[in-house]
Amino acid sequence: MESPPTFATGVSGALRRSFSTSKPAAAQITVRDALNTAIDEEMERDGTVFVLGEEVAQYDGAYKVTRGLWKKYGDDRVIDTPITESGFAGIAVGAALGGVRPICEFMTFNFSMQAIDQVINSAAKTFYMSSGGIHCPIVFRGPNGAAMGVGAQHSQCFGAWYSHCPGLKVISPYSAEDCRGLLKAAIRDPDPVVFLENELMYGQVMEIPDEALSKDFVLPIGKAKIERPGSHITLVAHSKGVQTALEAANSLASQGVECEVINLRSLRPLDTEAIVNSVMKTRNLITVEQGWPQSGIGAEICARIIESPAFYYLESPVIRVTGVDVPMPYAQSLEVACIPVANDVEFAVKKVLKL
């Protein structure tokens, strides 16, 4: 009978196969679940946190972001409302002024126009008008910007609208990590926060670092993240625009162009320092957003660069890549033409760098 094979190392084949020199796979989570777990953990942590909005309870939310919360926390803390944005936003603001922490969901931020008086005049201005005596710890959250096939009245980006207003913090997350860390920060904040999600990102599975899965994980509001370092040109974006910028950067890298991609994360406060430092390094800047060009986030960034030391480092004019300056068409072919894609960013980069 043949003797079994031996190994010079003296380690059995089975044991050798159990070792691996590769890195363990990163955890993955959908953007929807990142938001859901953030809300759940904050409700568990703080009994004053509650959720209200249309279909957030028994239906588990129009986009299933509040899935399972009603069954866990009951009618007192997960509250279905009528289709009355001004009414339930006003109730939420009043509750916040009374000392609890509402999470007020708008089925889309387009509907928040019905409640903008409550968001701006009641929530955003009260701390100032009370000489710092009354806080309003509330989060207004829901999907923002263009979706698919929902027409002009459901496809606006309100990042520029709300970030125009003092008294609000405005967050526009891109990744699952952003959503967990920033939503937790928003819920804990003593003042009103507008949290602009993106409907088309909800189902995307994204890698997330282990620390971001901790119940104690919180990201600072007002700090941008360099998603991809580069030396030739800076691309600044928020929300789904970050994905567009990264796609363009990956394509351009194969052509020898290294783009630095900045994920703003927060629109108010805006991390001007991160943008200025990047532009002073790359000497070129393109902004990327799905919103309209006039008075947009890109326009604000352009103004801040002009007013900063980075202006003297620029080797080319700043270019904005934005949505087309028209109400969103319903026809699919026209809708696609109205939203910037990676090729639009590539074209702009090559124009700036004269490639």
PDB file of N, CA and C in Angstrom, residues 281-347:
ATOM      1  N   LYS A 281      -3.575  71.834  -5.933  1.00  0.00           N
ATOM      2  CA  LYS A 281      -2.712  70.723  -6.338  1.00  0.00           C
ATOM      3  C   LYS A 281      -2.863  70.412  -7.822  1.00  0.00           C
ATOM      4  N   THR A 282      -4.123  70.293  -8.295  1.00  0.00           N
ATOM      5  CA  THR A 282      -4.343  69.856  -9.681  1.00  0.00           C
ATOM      6  C   THR A 282      -4.389  71.007 -10.683  1.00  0.00           C
ATOM      7  N   ARG A 283      -4.737  72.214 -10.202  1.00  0.00           N
ATOM      8  CA  ARG A 283      -4.788  73.435 -11.014  1.00  0.00           C
ATOM      9  C   ARG A 283      -5.930  73.449 -12.036  1.00  0.00           C
ATOM     10  N   ASN A 284      -6.846  72.507 -11.918  1.00  0.00           N
ATOM     11  CA  ASN A 284      -7.998  72.460 -12.823  1.00  0.00           C
ATOM     12  C   ASN A 284      -9.208  71.947 -12.057  1.00  0.00           C
ATOM     13  N   LEU A 285     -10.411  72.417 -12.441  1.00  0.00           N
ATOM     14  CA  LEU A 285     -11.607  72.053 -11.689  1.00  0.00           C
ATOM     15  C   LEU A 285     -12.818  71.900 -12.597  1.00  0.00           C
ATOM     16  N   ILE A 286     -13.555  70.799 -12.368  1.00  0.00           N
ATOM     17  CA  ILE A 286     -14.858  70.580 -12.991  1.00  0.00           C
ATOM     18  C   ILE A 286     -15.831  70.180 -11.885  1.00  0.00           C
ATOM     19  N   THR A 287     -17.013  70.783 -11.886  1.00  0.00           N
ATOM     20  CA  THR A 287     -18.058  70.375 -10.943  1.00  0.00           C
ATOM     21  C   THR A 287     -19.083  69.518 -11.676  1.00  0.00           C
ATOM     22  N   VAL A 288     -19.653  68.552 -10.954  1.00  0.00           N
ATOM     23  CA  VAL A 288     -20.592  67.608 -11.555  1.00  0.00           C
ATOM     24  C   VAL A 288     -21.835  67.530 -10.665  1.00  0.00           C
ATOM     25  N   GLU A 289     -23.014  67.765 -11.249  1.00  0.00           N
ATOM     26  CA  GLU A 289     -24.262  67.679 -10.493  1.00  0.00           C
ATOM     27  C   GLU A 289     -25.419  67.400 -11.443  1.00  0.00           C
ATOM     28  N   GLN A 290     -26.496  66.843 -10.907  1.00  0.00           N
ATOM     29  CA  GLN A 290     -27.668  66.558 -11.722  1.00  0.00           C
ATOM     30  C   GLN A 290     -28.659  67.710 -11.722  1.00  0.00           C
ATOM     31  N   GLY A 291     -28.444  68.697 -10.854  1.00  0.00           N
ATOM     32  CA  GLY A 291     -29.347  69.835 -10.774  1.00  0.00           C
ATOM     33  C   GLY A 291     -29.157  70.803 -11.924  1.00  0.00           C
ATOM     34  N   TRP A 292     -29.994  71.828 -11.973  1.00  0.00           N
ATOM     35  CA  TRP A 292     -29.920  72.838 -13.013  1.00  0.00           C
ATOM     36  C   TRP A 292     -28.682  73.726 -12.823  1.00  0.00           C
ATOM     37  N   PRO A 293     -28.199  74.336 -13.911  1.00  0.00           N
ATOM     38  CA  PRO A 293     -26.962  75.124 -13.814  1.00  0.00           C
ATOM     39  C   PRO A 293     -27.108  76.455 -13.074  1.00  0.00           C
ATOM     40  N   GLN A 294     -28.204  77.192 -13.318  1.00  0.00           N
ATOM     41  CA  GLN A 294     -28.285  78.526 -12.741  1.00  0.00           C
ATOM     42  C   GLN A 294     -28.432  78.463 -11.218  1.00  0.00           C
ATOM     43  N   SER A 295     -27.569  79.192 -10.522  1.00  0.00           N
ATOM     44  CA  SER A 295     -27.592  79.266  -9.059  1.00  0.00           C
ATOM     45  C   SER A 295     -27.442  77.892  -8.419  1.00  0.00           C
ATOM     46  N   GLY A 296     -26.738  76.992  -9.072  1.00  0.00           N
ATOM     47  CA  GLY A 296     -26.578  75.638  -8.570  1.00  0.00           C
ATOM     48  C   GLY A 296     -25.389  75.481  -7.640  1.00  0.00           C
ATOM     49  N   ILE A 297     -25.149  74.237  -7.211  1.00  0.00           N
ATOM     50  CA  ILE A 297     -24.020  73.938  -6.324  1.00  0.00           C
ATOM     51  C   ILE A 297     -22.701  74.222  -7.041  1.00  0.00           C
ATOM     52  N   GLY A 298     -22.626  73.865  -8.321  1.00  0.00           N
ATOM     53  CA  GLY A 298     -21.416  74.157  -9.087  1.00  0.00           C
ATOM     54  C   GLY A 298     -21.141  75.645  -9.188  1.00  0.00           C
ATOM     55  N   ALA A 299     -22.199  76.441  -9.345  1.00  0.00           N
ATOM     56  CA  ALA A 299     -22.041  77.894  -9.414  1.00  0.00           C
ATOM     57  C   ALA A 299     -21.477  78.439  -8.101  1.00  0.00           C
ATOM     58  N   GLU A 300     -21.963  77.904  -6.970  1.00  0.00           N
ATOM     59  CA  GLU A 300     -21.460  78.322  -5.660  1.00  0.00           C
ATOM     60  C   GLU A 300     -19.985  77.965  -5.506  1.00  0.00           C
ATOM     61  N   ILE A 301     -19.612  76.773  -5.950  1.00  0.00           N
ATOM     62  CA  ILE A 301     -18.213  76.348  -5.857  1.00  0.00           C
ATOM     63  C   ILE A 301     -17.327  77.252  -6.712  1.00  0.00           C
ATOM     64  N   CYS A 302     -17.796  77.586  -7.912  1.00  0.00           N
ATOM     65  CA  CYS A 302     -17.037  78.508  -8.772  1.00  0.00           C
ATOM     66  C   CYS A 302     -16.780  79.829  -8.059  1.00  0.00           C
ATOM     67  N   ALA A 303     -17.814  80.374  -7.432  1.00  0.00           N
ATOM     68  CA  ALA A 303     -17.672  81.650  -6.730  1.00  0.00           C
ATOM     69  C   ALA A 303     -16.665  81.542  -5.598  1.00  0.00           C
ATOM     70  N   ARG A 304     -16.710  80.452  -4.858  1.00  0.00           N
ATOM     71  CA  ARG A 304     -15.789  80.303  -3.730  1.00  0.00           C
ATOM     72  C   ARG A 304     -14.346  80.147  -4.194  1.00  0.00           C
ATOM     73  N   ILE A 305     -14.161  79.476  -5.315  1.00  0.00           N
ATOM     74  CA  ILE A 305     -12.790  79.347  -5.847  1.00  0.00           C
ATOM     75  C   ILE A 305     -12.271  80.702  -6.302  1.00  0.00           C
ATOM     76  N   ILE A 306     -13.116  81.493  -6.947  1.00  0.00           N
ATOM     77  CA  ILE A 306     -12.720  82.830  -7.387  1.00  0.00           C
ATOM     78  C   ILE A 306     -12.305  83.695  -6.198  1.00  0.00           C
ATOM     79  N   GLU A 307     -12.975  83.502  -5.073  1.00  0.00           N
ATOM     80  CA  GLU A 307     -12.708  84.310  -3.880  1.00  0.00           C
ATOM     81  C   GLU A 307     -11.582  83.746  -3.011  1.00  0.00           C
ATOM     82  N   SER A 308     -10.972  82.645  -3.444  1.00  0.00           N
ATOM     83  CA  SER A 308      -9.959  81.968  -2.628  1.00  0.00           C
ATOM     84  C   SER A 308      -8.583  82.039  -3.281  1.00  0.00           C
ATOM     85  N   PRO A 309      -7.532  81.677  -2.542  1.00  0.00           N
ATOM     86  CA  PRO A 309      -6.187  81.630  -3.134  1.00  0.00           C
ATOM     87  C   PRO A 309      -6.070  80.663  -4.304  1.00  0.00           C
ATOM     88  N   ALA A 310      -6.971  79.659  -4.372  1.00  0.00           N
ATOM     89  CA  ALA A 310      -6.902  78.672  -5.450  1.00  0.00           C
ATOM     90  C   ALA A 310      -7.109  79.295  -6.820  1.00  0.00           C
ATOM     91  N   PHE A 311      -7.774  80.454  -6.872  1.00  0.00           N
ATOM     92  CA  PHE A 311      -8.026  81.113  -8.158  1.00  0.00           C
ATOM     93  C   PHE A 311      -6.727  81.373  -8.913  1.00  0.00           C
ATOM     94  N   TYR A 312      -5.686  81.724  -8.192  1.00  0.00           N
ATOM     95  CA  TYR A 312      -4.415  82.080  -8.824  1.00  0.00           C
ATOM     96  C   TYR A 312      -3.624  80.858  -9.280  1.00  0.00           C
ATOM     97  N   TYR A 313      -4.100  79.672  -8.899  1.00  0.00           N
ATOM     98  CA  TYR A 313      -3.451  78.436  -9.322  1.00  0.00           C
ATOM     99  C   TYR A 313      -4.100  77.841 -10.578  1.00  0.00           C
ATOM    100  N   LEU A 314      -5.293  78.313 -10.917  1.00  0.00           N
ATOM    101  CA  LEU A 314      -6.019  77.723 -12.038  1.00  0.00           C
ATOM    102  C   LEU A 314      -5.289  77.919 -13.360  1.00  0.00           C
ATOM    103  N   GLU A 315      -5.215  76.840 -14.118  1.00  0.00           N
ATOM    104  CA  GLU A 315      -4.619  76.910 -15.456  1.00  0.00           C
ATOM    105  C   GLU A 315      -5.681  76.941 -16.545  1.00  0.00           C
ATOM    106  N   SER A 316      -6.952  76.863 -16.138  1.00  0.00           N
ATOM    107  CA  SER A 316      -8.065  76.856 -17.093  1.00  0.00           C
ATOM    108  C   SER A 316      -9.308  77.345 -16.379  1.00  0.00           C
ATOM    109  N   PRO A 317     -10.305  77.808 -17.123  1.00  0.00           N
ATOM    110  CA  PRO A 317     -11.576  78.176 -16.481  1.00  0.00           C
ATOM    111  C   PRO A 317     -12.249  76.957 -15.852  1.00  0.00           C
ATOM    112  N   VAL A 318     -13.000  77.186 -14.794  1.00  0.00           N
ATOM    113  CA  VAL A 318     -13.797  76.117 -14.180  1.00  0.00           C
ATOM    114  C   VAL A 318     -14.978  75.796 -15.098  1.00  0.00           C
ATOM    115  N   ILE A 319     -15.252  74.518 -15.254  1.00  0.00           N
ATOM    116  CA  ILE A 319     -16.387  74.082 -16.078  1.00  0.00           C
ATOM    117  C   ILE A 319     -17.388  73.351 -15.194  1.00  0.00           C
ATOM    118  N   ARG A 320     -18.683  73.625 -15.417  1.00  0.00           N
ATOM    119  CA  ARG A 320     -19.747  72.927 -14.714  1.00  0.00           C
ATOM    120  C   ARG A 320     -20.405  71.902 -15.641  1.00  0.00           C
ATOM    121  N   VAL A 321     -20.515  70.688 -15.159  1.00  0.00           N
ATOM    122  CA  VAL A 321     -21.290  69.655 -15.848  1.00  0.00           C
ATOM    123  C   VAL A 321     -22.568  69.469 -15.031  1.00  0.00           C
ATOM    124  N   THR A 322     -23.707  69.808 -15.627  1.00  0.00           N
ATOM    125  CA  THR A 322     -24.966  69.850 -14.885  1.00  0.00           C
ATOM    126  C   THR A 322     -26.083  69.170 -15.676  1.00  0.00           C
ATOM    127  N   GLY A 323     -27.257  69.125 -15.041  1.00  0.00           N
ATOM    128  CA  GLY A 323     -28.452  68.778 -15.782  1.00  0.00           C
ATOM    129  C   GLY A 323     -28.782  69.874 -16.780  1.00  0.00           C
ATOM    130  N   VAL A 324     -29.560  69.534 -17.784  1.00  0.00           N
ATOM    131  CA  VAL A 324     -29.941  70.513 -18.804  1.00  0.00           C
ATOM    132  C   VAL A 324     -30.946  71.503 -18.194  1.00  0.00           C
ATOM    133  N   ASP A 325     -30.880  72.749 -18.631  1.00  0.00           N
ATOM    134  CA  ASP A 325     -31.661  73.838 -18.035  1.00  0.00           C
ATOM    135  C   ASP A 325     -33.093  73.870 -18.576  1.00  0.00           C
ATOM    136  N   VAL A 326     -33.809  72.747 -18.371  1.00  0.00           N
ATOM    137  CA  VAL A 326     -35.220  72.646 -18.765  1.00  0.00           C
ATOM    138  C   VAL A 326     -35.942  71.797 -17.727  1.00  0.00           C
ATOM    139  N   PRO A 327     -37.268  71.934 -17.601  1.00  0.00           N
ATOM    140  CA  PRO A 327     -38.008  70.969 -16.787  1.00  0.00           C
ATOM    141  C   PRO A 327     -37.779  69.560 -17.338  1.00  0.00           C
ATOM    142  N   MET A 328     -37.721  68.581 -16.446  1.00  0.00           N
ATOM    143  CA  MET A 328     -37.408  67.221 -16.862  1.00  0.00           C
ATOM    144  C   MET A 328     -38.487  66.663 -17.789  1.00  0.00           C
ATOM    145  N   PRO A 329     -38.126  66.220 -19.012  1.00  0.00           N
ATOM    146  CA  PRO A 329     -39.116  65.616 -19.903  1.00  0.00           C
ATOM    147  C   PRO A 329     -39.569  64.252 -19.380  1.00  0.00           C
ATOM    148  N   TYR A 330     -40.759  63.858 -19.819  1.00  0.00           N
ATOM    149  CA  TYR A 330     -41.274  62.539 -19.436  1.00  0.00           C
ATOM    150  C   TYR A 330     -40.746  61.457 -20.381  1.00  0.00           C
ATOM    151  N   ALA A 331     -40.598  61.777 -21.663  1.00  0.00           N
ATOM    152  CA  ALA A 331     -40.135  60.787 -22.644  1.00  0.00           C
ATOM    153  C   ALA A 331     -38.747  60.284 -22.265  1.00  0.00           C
ATOM    154  N   GLN A 332     -38.555  58.960 -22.289  1.00  0.00           N
ATOM    155  CA  GLN A 332     -37.312  58.375 -21.818  1.00  0.00           C
ATOM    156  C   GLN A 332     -36.105  58.882 -22.604  1.00  0.00           C
ATOM    157  N   SER A 333     -36.243  58.994 -23.904  1.00  0.00           N
ATOM    158  CA  SER A 333     -35.112  59.419 -24.730  1.00  0.00           C
ATOM    159  C   SER A 333     -34.665  60.839 -24.377  1.00  0.00           C
ATOM    160  N   LEU A 334     -35.638  61.708 -24.080  1.00  0.00           N
ATOM    161  CA  LEU A 334     -35.306  63.079 -23.704  1.00  0.00           C
ATOM    162  C   LEU A 334     -34.806  63.160 -22.264  1.00  0.00           C
ATOM    163  N   GLU A 335     -35.387  62.330 -21.399  1.00  0.00           N
ATOM    164  CA  GLU A 335     -34.952  62.308 -19.999  1.00  0.00           C
ATOM    165  C   GLU A 335     -33.472  61.947 -19.902  1.00  0.00           C
ATOM    166  N   VAL A 336     -33.053  60.934 -20.632  1.00  0.00           N
ATOM    167  CA  VAL A 336     -31.653  60.505 -20.626  1.00  0.00           C
ATOM    168  C   VAL A 336     -30.737  61.632 -21.095  1.00  0.00           C
ATOM    169  N   ALA A 337     -31.211  62.392 -22.063  1.00  0.00           N
ATOM    170  CA  ALA A 337     -30.396  63.486 -22.597  1.00  0.00           C
ATOM    171  C   ALA A 337     -30.259  64.663 -21.635  1.00  0.00           C
ATOM    172  N   CYS A 338     -31.103  64.706 -20.613  1.00  0.00           N
ATOM    173  CA  CYS A 338     -31.103  65.831 -19.671  1.00  0.00           C
ATOM    174  C   CYS A 338     -30.223  65.611 -18.452  1.00  0.00           C
ATOM    175  N   ILE A 339     -29.738  64.395 -18.261  1.00  0.00           N
ATOM    176  CA  ILE A 339     -28.960  64.063 -17.061  1.00  0.00           C
ATOM    177  C   ILE A 339     -27.510  63.799 -17.459  1.00  0.00           C
ATOM    178  N   PRO A 340     -26.542  64.436 -16.797  1.00  0.00           N
ATOM    179  CA  PRO A 340     -25.146  64.223 -17.174  1.00  0.00           C
ATOM    180  C   PRO A 340     -24.693  62.787 -16.939  1.00  0.00           C
ATOM    181  N   VAL A 341     -23.887  62.277 -17.861  1.00  0.00           N
ATOM    182  CA  VAL A 341     -23.322  60.936 -17.753  1.00  0.00           C
ATOM    183  C   VAL A 341     -21.806  61.040 -17.814  1.00  0.00           C
ATOM    184  N   ALA A 342     -21.136  59.907 -17.636  1.00  0.00           N
ATOM    185  CA  ALA A 342     -19.672  59.895 -17.561  1.00  0.00           C
ATOM    186  C   ALA A 342     -19.022  60.473 -18.828  1.00  0.00           C
ATOM    187  N   ASN A 343     -19.626  60.207 -19.993  1.00  0.00           N
ATOM    188  CA  ASN A 343     -19.049  60.740 -21.236  1.00  0.00           C
ATOM    189  C   ASN A 343     -19.042  62.263 -21.256  1.00  0.00           C
ATOM    190  N   ASP A 344     -20.055  62.877 -20.640  1.00  0.00           N
ATOM    191  CA  ASP A 344     -20.087  64.334 -20.566  1.00  0.00           C
ATOM    192  C   ASP A 344     -18.921  64.859 -19.725  1.00  0.00           C
ATOM    193  N   VAL A 345     -18.632  64.157 -18.636  1.00  0.00           N
ATOM    194  CA  VAL A 345     -17.518  64.561 -17.778  1.00  0.00           C
ATOM    195  C   VAL A 345     -16.193  64.345 -18.503  1.00  0.00           C
ATOM    196  N   GLU A 346     -16.055  63.209 -19.185  1.00  0.00           N
ATOM    197  CA  GLU A 346     -14.833  62.947 -19.960  1.00  0.00           C
ATOM    198  C   GLU A 346     -14.604  64.044 -20.998  1.00  0.00           C
ATOM    199  N   PHE A 347     -15.656  64.414 -21.694  1.00  0.00           N
ATOM    200  CA  PHE A 347     -15.548  65.457 -22.720  1.00  0.00           C
ATOM    201  C   PHE A 347     -15.061  66.763 -22.100  1.00  0.00           C
TER     202      PHE A 347
END
